[in-house]
Coordinates of C-alpha atoms in Angstrom, one line a residue:
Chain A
X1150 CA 22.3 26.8 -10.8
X1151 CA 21.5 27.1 -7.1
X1152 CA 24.3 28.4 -4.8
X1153 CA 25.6 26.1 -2.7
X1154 CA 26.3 26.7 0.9
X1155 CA 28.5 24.1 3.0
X1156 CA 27.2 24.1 6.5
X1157 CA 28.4 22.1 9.0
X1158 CA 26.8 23.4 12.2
X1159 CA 23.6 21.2 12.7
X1160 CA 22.3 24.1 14.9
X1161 CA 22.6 26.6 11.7
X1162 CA 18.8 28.4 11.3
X1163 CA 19.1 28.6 7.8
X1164 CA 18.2 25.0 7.7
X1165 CA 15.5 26.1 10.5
X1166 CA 13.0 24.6 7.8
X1167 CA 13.9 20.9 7.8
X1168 CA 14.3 20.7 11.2
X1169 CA 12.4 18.2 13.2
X1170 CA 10.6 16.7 10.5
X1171 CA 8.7 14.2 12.0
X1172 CA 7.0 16.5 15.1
X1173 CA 6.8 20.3 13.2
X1174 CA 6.0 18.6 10.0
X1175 CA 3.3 16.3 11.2
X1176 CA 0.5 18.3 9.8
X1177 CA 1.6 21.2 7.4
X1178 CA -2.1 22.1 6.7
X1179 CA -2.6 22.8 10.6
X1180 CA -2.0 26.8 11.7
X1181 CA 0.8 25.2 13.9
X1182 CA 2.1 23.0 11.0
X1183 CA 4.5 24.9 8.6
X1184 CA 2.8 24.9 5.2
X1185 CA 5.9 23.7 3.5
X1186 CA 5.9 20.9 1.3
X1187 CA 9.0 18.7 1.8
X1188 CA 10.4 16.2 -1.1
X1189 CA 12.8 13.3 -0.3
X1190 CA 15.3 12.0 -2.6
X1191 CA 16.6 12.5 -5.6
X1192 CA 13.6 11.5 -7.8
X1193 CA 10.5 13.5 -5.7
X1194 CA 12.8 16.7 -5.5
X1195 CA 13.0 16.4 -9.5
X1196 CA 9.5 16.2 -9.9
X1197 CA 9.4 19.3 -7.3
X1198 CA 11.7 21.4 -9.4
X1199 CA 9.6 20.5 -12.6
X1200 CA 6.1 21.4 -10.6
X1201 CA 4.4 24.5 -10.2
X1202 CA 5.5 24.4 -6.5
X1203 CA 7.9 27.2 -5.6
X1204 CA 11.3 25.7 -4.2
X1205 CA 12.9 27.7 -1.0
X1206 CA 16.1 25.2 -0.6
X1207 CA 17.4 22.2 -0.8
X1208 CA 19.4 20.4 1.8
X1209 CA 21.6 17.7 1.1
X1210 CA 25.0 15.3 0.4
X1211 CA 27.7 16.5 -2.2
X1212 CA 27.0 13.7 -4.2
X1213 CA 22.8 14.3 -4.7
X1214 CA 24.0 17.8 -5.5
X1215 CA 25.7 16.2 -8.2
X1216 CA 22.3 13.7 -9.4
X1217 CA 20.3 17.0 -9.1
X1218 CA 22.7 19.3 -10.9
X1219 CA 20.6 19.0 -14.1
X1220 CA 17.5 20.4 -12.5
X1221 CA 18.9 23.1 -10.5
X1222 CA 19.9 24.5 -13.7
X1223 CA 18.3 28.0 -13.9
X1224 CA 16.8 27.3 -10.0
X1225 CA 17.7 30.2 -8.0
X1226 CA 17.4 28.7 -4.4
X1227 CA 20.6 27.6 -2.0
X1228 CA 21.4 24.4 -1.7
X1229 CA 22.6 23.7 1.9
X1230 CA 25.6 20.9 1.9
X1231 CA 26.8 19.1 4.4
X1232 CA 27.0 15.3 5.8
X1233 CA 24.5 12.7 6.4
X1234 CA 25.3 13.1 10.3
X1235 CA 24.4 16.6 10.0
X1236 CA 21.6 16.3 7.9
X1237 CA 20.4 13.2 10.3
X1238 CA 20.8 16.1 13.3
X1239 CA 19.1 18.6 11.9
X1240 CA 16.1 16.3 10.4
X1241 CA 15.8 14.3 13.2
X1242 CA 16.2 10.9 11.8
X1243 CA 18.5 9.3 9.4
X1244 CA 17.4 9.8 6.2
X1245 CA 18.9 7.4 4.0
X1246 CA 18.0 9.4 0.6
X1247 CA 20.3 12.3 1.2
X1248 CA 18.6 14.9 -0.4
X1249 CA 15.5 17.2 1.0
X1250 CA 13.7 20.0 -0.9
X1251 CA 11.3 22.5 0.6
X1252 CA 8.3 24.5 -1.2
X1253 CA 5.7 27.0 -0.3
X1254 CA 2.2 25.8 -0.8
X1255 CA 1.2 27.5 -3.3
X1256 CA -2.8 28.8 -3.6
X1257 CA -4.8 26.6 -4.2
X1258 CA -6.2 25.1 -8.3
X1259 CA -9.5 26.5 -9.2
X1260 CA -11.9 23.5 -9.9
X1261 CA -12.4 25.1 -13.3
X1262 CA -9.1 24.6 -14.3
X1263 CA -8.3 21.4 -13.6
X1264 CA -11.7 19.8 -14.9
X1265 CA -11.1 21.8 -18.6
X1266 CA -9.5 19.3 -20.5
X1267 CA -9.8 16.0 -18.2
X1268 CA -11.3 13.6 -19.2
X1269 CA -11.3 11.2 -16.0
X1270 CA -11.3 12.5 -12.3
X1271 CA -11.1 10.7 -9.2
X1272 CA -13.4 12.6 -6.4
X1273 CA -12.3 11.3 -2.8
X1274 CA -14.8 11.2 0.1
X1275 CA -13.3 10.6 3.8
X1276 CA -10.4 9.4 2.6
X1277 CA -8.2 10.4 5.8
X1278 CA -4.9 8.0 5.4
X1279 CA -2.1 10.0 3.8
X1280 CA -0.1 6.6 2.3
X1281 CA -3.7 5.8 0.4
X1282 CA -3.2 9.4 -0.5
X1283 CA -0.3 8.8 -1.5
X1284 CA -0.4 5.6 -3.6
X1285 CA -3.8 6.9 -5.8
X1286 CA -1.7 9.7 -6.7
X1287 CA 0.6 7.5 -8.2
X1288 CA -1.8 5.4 -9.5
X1289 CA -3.5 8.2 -11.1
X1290 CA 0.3 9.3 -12.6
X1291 CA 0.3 6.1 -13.8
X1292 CA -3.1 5.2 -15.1
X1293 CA -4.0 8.4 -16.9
X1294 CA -6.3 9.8 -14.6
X1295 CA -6.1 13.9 -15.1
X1296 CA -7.0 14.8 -11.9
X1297 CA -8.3 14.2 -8.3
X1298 CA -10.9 15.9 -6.3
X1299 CA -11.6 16.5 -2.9
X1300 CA -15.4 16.3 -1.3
X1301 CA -15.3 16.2 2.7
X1302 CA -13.0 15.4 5.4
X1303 CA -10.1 13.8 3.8
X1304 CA -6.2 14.0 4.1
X1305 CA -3.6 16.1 3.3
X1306 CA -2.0 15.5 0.1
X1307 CA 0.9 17.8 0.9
X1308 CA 2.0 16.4 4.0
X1309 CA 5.6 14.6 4.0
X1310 CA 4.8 11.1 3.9
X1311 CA 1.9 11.5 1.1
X1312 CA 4.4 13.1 -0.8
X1313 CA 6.6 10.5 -0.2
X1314 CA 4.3 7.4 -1.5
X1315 CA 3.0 9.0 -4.4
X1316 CA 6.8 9.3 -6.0
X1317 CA 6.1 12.9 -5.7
X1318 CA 3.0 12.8 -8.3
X1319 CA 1.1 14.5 -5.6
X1320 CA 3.1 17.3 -7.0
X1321 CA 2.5 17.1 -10.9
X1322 CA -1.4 15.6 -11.1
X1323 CA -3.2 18.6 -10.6
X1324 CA -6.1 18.6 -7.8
X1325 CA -8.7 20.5 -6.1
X1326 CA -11.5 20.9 -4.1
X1327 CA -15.0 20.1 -4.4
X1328 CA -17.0 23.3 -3.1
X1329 CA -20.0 22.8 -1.2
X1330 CA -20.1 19.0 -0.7
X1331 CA -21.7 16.7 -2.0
X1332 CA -23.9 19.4 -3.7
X1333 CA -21.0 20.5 -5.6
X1334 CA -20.9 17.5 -7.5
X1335 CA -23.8 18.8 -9.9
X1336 CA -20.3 21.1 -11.3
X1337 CA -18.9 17.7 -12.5
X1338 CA -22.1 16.8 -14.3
X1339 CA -23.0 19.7 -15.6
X1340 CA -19.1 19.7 -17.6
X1341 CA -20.4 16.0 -18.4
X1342 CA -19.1 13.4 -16.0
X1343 CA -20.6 10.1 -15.3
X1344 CA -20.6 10.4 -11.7
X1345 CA -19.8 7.1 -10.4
X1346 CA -19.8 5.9 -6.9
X1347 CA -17.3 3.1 -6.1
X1348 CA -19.1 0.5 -3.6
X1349 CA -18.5 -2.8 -1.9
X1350 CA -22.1 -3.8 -2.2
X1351 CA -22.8 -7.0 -4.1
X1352 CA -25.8 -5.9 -5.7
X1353 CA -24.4 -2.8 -7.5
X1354 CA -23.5 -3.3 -11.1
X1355 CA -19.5 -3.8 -12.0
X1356 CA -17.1 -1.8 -12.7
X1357 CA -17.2 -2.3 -16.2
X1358 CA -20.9 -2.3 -16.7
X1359 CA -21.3 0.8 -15.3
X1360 CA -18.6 3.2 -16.6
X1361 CA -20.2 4.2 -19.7
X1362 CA -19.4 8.0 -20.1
X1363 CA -17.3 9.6 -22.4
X1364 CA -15.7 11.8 -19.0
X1365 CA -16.3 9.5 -16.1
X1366 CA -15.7 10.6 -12.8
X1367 CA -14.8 7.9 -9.4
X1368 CA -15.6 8.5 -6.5
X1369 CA -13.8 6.6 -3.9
X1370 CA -14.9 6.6 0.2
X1371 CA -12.7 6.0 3.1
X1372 CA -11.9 2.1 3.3
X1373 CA -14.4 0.7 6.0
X1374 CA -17.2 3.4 6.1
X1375 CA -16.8 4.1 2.0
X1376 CA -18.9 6.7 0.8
X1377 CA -21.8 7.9 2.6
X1378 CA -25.5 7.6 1.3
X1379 CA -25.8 10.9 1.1
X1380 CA -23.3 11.3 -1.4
X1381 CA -23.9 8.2 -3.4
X1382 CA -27.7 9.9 -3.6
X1383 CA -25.7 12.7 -5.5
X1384 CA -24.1 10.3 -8.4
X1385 CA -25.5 8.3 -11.6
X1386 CA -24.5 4.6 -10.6
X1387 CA -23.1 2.4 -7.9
X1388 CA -20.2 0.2 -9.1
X1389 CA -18.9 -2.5 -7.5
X1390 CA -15.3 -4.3 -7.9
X1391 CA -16.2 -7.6 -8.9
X1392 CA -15.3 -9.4 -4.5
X1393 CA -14.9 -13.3 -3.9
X1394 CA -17.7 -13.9 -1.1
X1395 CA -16.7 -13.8 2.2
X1396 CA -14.1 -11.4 1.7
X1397 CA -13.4 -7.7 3.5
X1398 CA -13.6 -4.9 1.6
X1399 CA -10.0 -3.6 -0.5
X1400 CA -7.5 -1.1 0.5
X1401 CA -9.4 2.4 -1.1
X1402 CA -6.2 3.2 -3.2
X1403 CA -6.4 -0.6 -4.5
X1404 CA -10.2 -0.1 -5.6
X1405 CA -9.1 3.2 -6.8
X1406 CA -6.3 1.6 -9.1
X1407 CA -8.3 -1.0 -10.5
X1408 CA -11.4 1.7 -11.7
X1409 CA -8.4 3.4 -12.8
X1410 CA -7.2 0.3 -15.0
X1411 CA -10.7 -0.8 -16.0
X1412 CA -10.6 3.4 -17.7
X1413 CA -7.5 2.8 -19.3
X1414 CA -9.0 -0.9 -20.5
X1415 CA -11.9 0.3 -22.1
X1416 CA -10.1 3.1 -24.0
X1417 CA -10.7 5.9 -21.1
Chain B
X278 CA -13.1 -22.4 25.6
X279 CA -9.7 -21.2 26.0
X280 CA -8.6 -21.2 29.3
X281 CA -8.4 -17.9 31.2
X282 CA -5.2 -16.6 33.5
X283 CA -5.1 -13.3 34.6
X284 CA -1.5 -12.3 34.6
X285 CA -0.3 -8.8 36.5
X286 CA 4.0 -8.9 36.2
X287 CA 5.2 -8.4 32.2
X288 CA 7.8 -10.7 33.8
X289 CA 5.8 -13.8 33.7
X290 CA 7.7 -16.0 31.5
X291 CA 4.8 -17.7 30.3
X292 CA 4.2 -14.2 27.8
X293 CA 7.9 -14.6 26.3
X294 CA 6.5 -15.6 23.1
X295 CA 4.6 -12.1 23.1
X296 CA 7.6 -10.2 24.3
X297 CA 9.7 -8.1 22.5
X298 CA 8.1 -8.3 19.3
X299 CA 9.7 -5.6 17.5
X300 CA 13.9 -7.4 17.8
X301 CA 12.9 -10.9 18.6
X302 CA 10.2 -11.2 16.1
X303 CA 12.0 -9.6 13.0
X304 CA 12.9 -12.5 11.3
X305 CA 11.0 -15.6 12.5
X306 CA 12.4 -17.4 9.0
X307 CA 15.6 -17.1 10.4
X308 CA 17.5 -19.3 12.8
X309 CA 17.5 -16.8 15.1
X310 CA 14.1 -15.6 14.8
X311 CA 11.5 -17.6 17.2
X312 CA 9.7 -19.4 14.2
X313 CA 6.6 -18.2 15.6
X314 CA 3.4 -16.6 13.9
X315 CA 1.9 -13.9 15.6
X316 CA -1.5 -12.2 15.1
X317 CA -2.8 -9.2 16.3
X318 CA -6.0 -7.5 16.7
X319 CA -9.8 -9.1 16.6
X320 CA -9.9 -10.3 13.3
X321 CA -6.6 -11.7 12.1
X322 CA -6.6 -13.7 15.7
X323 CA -9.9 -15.0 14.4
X324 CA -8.8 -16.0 11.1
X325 CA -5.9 -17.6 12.8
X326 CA -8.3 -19.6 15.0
X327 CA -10.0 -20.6 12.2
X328 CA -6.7 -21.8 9.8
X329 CA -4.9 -24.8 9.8
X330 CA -2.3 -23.0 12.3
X331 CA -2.3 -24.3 15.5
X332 CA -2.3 -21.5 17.9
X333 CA 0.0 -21.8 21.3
X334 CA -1.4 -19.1 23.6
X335 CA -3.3 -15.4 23.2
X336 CA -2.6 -12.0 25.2
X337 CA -5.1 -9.4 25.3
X338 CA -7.2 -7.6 27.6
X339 CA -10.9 -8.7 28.7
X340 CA -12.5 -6.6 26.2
X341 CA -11.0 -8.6 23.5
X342 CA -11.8 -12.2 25.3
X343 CA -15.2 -11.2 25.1
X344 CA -15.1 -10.7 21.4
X345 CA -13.2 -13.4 20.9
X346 CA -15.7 -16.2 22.9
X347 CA -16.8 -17.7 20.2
X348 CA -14.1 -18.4 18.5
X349 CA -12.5 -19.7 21.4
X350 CA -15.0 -22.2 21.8
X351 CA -13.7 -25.4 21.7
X352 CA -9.7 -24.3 21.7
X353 CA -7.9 -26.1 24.2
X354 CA -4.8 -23.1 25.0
X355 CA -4.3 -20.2 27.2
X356 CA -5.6 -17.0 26.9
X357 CA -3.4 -14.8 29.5
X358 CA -5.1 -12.2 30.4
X359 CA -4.1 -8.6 31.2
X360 CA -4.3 -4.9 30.9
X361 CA -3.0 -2.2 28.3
X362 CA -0.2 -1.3 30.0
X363 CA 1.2 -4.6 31.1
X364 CA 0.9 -6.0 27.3
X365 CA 2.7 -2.3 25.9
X366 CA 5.1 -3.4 28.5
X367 CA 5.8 -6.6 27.2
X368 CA 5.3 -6.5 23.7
X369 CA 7.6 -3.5 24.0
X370 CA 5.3 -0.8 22.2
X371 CA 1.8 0.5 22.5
X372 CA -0.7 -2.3 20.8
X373 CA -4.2 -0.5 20.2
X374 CA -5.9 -3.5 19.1
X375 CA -5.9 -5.3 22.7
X376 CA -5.0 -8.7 21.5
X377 CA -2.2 -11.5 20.1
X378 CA -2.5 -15.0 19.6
X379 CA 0.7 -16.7 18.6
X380 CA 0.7 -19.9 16.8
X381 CA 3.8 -22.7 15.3
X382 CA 4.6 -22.4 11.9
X383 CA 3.1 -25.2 10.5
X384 CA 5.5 -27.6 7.7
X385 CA 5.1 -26.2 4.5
X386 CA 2.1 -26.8 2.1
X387 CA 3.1 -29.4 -0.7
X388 CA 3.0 -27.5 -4.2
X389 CA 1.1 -30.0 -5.8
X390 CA -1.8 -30.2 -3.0
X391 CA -1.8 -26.2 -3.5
X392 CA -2.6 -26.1 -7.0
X393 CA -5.2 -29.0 -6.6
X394 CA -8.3 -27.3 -8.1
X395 CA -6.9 -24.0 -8.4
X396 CA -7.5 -22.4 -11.9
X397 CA -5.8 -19.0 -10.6
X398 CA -2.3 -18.3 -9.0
X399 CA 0.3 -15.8 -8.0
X400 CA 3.8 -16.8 -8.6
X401 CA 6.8 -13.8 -6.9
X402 CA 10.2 -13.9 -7.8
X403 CA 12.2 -11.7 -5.5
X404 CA 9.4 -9.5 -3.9
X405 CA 11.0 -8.9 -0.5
X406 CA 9.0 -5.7 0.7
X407 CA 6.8 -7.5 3.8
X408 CA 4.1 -5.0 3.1
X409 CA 3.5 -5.7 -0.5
X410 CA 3.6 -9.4 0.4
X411 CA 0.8 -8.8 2.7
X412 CA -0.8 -6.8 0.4
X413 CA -0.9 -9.3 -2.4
X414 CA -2.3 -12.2 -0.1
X415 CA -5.0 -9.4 0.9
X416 CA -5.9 -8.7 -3.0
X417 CA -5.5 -12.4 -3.6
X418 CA -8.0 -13.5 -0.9
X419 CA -10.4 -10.9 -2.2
X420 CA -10.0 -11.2 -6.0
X421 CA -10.7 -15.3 -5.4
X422 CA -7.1 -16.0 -6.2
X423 CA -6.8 -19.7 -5.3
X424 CA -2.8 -19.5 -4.0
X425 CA 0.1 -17.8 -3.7
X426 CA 3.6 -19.2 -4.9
X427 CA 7.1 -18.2 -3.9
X428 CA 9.9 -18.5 -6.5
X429 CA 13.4 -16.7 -5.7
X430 CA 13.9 -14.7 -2.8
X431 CA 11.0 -13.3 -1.3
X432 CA 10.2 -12.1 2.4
X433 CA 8.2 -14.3 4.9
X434 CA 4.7 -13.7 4.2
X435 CA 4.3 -15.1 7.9
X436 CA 6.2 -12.0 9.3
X437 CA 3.9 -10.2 12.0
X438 CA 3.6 -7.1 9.5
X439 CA 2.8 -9.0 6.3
X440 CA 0.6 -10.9 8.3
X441 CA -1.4 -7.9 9.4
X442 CA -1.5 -6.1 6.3
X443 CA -2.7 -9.2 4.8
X444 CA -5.5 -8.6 7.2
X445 CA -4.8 -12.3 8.3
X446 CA -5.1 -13.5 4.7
X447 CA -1.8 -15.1 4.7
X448 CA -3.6 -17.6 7.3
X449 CA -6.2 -18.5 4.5
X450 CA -4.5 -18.4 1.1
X451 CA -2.3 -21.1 0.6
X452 CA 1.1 -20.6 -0.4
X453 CA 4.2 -23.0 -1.5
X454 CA 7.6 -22.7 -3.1
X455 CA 8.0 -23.2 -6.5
X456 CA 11.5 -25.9 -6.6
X457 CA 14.4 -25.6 -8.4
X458 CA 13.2 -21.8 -9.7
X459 CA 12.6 -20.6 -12.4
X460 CA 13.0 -24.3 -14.0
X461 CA 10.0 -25.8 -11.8
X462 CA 7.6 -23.5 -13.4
X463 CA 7.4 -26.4 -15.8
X464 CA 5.3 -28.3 -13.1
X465 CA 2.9 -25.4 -13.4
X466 CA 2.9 -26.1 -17.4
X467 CA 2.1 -29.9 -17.2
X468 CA -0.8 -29.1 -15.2
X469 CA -2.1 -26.7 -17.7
X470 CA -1.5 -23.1 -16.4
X471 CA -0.8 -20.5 -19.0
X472 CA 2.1 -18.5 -17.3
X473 CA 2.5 -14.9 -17.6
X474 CA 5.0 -12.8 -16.7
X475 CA 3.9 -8.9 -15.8
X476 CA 6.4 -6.4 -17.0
X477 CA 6.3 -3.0 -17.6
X478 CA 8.0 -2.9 -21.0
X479 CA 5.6 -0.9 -23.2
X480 CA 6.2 -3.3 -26.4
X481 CA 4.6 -6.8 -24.7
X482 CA 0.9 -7.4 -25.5
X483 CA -1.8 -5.9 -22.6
X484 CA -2.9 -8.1 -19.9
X485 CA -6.6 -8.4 -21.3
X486 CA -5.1 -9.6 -25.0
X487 CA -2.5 -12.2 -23.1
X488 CA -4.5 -13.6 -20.7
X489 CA -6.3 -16.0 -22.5
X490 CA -5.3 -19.4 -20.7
X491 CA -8.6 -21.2 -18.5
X492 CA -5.8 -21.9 -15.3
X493 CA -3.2 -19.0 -15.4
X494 CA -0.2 -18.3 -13.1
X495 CA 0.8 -14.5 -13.0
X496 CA 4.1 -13.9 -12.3
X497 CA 5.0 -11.0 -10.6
X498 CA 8.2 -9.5 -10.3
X499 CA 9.9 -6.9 -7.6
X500 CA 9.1 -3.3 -7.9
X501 CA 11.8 -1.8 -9.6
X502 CA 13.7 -4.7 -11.3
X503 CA 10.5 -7.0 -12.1
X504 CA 10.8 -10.3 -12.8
X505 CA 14.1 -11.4 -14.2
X506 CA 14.8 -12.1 -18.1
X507 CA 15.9 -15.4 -17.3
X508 CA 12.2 -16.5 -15.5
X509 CA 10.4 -14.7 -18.3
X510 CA 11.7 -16.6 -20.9
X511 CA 10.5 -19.5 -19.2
X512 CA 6.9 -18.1 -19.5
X513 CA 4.3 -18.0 -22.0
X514 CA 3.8 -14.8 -22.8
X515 CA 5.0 -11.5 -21.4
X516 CA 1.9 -8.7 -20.6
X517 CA 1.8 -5.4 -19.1
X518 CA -0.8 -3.1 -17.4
X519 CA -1.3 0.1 -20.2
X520 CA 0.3 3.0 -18.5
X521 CA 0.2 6.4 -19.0
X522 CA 3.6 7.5 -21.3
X523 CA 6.7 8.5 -18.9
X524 CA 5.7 7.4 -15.3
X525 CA 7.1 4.9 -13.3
X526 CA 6.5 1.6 -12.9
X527 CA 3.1 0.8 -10.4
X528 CA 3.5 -0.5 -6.9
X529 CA 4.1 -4.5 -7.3
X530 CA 1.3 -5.1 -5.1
X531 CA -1.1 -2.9 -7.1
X532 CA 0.3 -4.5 -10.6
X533 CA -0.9 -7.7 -9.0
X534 CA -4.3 -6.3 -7.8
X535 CA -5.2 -5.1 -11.2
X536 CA -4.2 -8.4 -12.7
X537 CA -6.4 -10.8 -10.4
X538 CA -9.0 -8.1 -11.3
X539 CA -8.3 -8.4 -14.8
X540 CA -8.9 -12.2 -14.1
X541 CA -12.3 -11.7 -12.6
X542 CA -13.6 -9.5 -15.1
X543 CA -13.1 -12.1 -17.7
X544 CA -14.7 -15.0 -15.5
X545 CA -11.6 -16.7 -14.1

């Protein structure tokens, strides 16, 4: 069981690491950021505990300490108690789920690893809005999808608020990076992934005509720009998601969950 | 052309319709709330212009006006025109995209007009998140969903922030109210819709095997306690998205994506 510590001095630094959430937190991956990973509420700290990320504390009510008490069973961190006014102090905000959790980032999954076994990968290009971060890891949780890739330029999936809207999944599906991107790529299709590129263009084929491979891999751009030529060049077909004329593109992590679905419909 | 008045004080009171957007325009559905529709940036003021709500007035700088020109063309109302700073100060935060057009909430579509012709619709009980509101109508506009329809207790899809993360689609789709709920779902019946109800429970038939009807209604429940037992049973058949064993249910608005895709895919 963790130990737990009543503090009721907002000021307290052994709660130094959930203070301020909102400016010191902003960008964890950042040399100024902290490189913690922070979970809110009672279900994403569960997932925390269960995850290959390394709890330091928790802070929190008296009565999530009793919700969590389960999982801190064998967890040898403190858990700071106190009240949701000190909490809201020390945080910055009022934070109606009454429970925090704080991790190291731990090193970083070797590619390898995380392809042996999968079976279907999302690769993300670009993709730079930490709440469509968010939501395809949940998506991904709850599709199937084994695990997601990074190519270029895209967001944090470790910052707070990524964390947050994936239900903490960001935590459990495993992901990685991409080296040397796009060339990288050739990794995924030398393991044997149909490397698909996901694409508003009317003239590509669908979705479901074009996912043909045993181990399929998506690869999803940043909603408006998508994914560049350069890195379509790199990948076996362009799919589209079947549009009504006239219409704007969809919300990246929308495509995303619908190639997700279409894997899962065709047996994936 | 919309007629063109520069405006310097944030006192004028001919911009009280813009002002204070964030208290006054909370809850435009409610007695107390201004019963106005307000659109903001380029594009939703331009589907607005172009929807059968009849816009009052627009506020924006002259960057936007000259954007806008066409679609002006021919509108008989006020454009006020300002700078940045005096719009932030009367809108009462910082607006990057430079312009607003406010328009009257028009009377209500008639249900049977709405479902004139339409072979596809949405039907919410008790979705009350604005954001997956405007996400649906979003999805819906782009999946060729002919119409949106409100059972119980669901938000104002004409909020300002539904209506912006519907990307103005709200404006375009039409949308009703279902009478007497769940019991006017029968009106749906006599005009041939096969009605589904999307659940979550892993023992109803998949959305591909259910979905066999040529008009269909998808009912859609709240995240979290989906639709109620009591409106299912007053469906035709209950179907769920496959999911991957022990995660939670999907985002409501992403259950309803993958349905309209669903709907596409099989030509409806």
């Amino acid at each position: 069981m963790a130990h737990v510590i009543d503090i009721d001095d907002p000021a307290d630094p052994r709660l130094d690491d959930f203070r301020d959430l909102n400016s010191s937190d902003r960008r964890p991956d950042l040399p100024d950021g902290k490189g913690l990973v922070i979970a809110e509420g009672v279900l994403v700290a569960q997932r925390l505990l269960a995850s290959r990320f390394d709890p330091i504390s928790l802070l929190g009510v008296d009565r999530r300490l009793g919700e969590l008490a389960e999982d801190l069973d064998g967890v040898d961190v403190p858990f700071y108690r106190t009240t949701a006014d000190v909490m809201a102090e020390v945080v910055g905000f009022h934070l109606n789920r009454g429970v925090l959790a704080a991790a190291h980032r731990p090193p970083e999954l070797d590619l390898d690893g995380v392809l042996a076994g999968a079976r279907t990968v999302a690769v993300l290009e670009g993709v730079n809005d930490h709440e469509n971060i968010g939501s395809m890891f949940r998506n991904a949780a709850g599709l199937g999808v084994d695990a997601v890739l990074f190519g270029g330029a895209c967001a944090d999936p470790l910052y707070r608020r990524a964390v947050r809207v994936s239900m903490g999944h960001v935590l459990r599906v495993p992901f990685a990076r991409v080296p040397d991107w796009p060339h990288g790529l050739q990794l995924l299709r030398d393991k044997g992934f149909q490397l698909i590129s996901l694409t508003p263009n009317p003239s590509a084929m669908t979705l479901a005509e074009a996912m043909t491979g045993d181990k399929v891999a998506l690869l999803l751009g940043a909603e408006g720009p998508g994914l560049s030529e350069y890195t379509m060049r790199k990948t076996d077909v362009r799919a589209r998601i079947p549009m009504a004329p006239g219409t704007d593109s969809l919300n990246v992590a929308t495509a995303a969950a619908m190639a997700f679905y279409e894997r899962v419909r065709t047996g994936g």
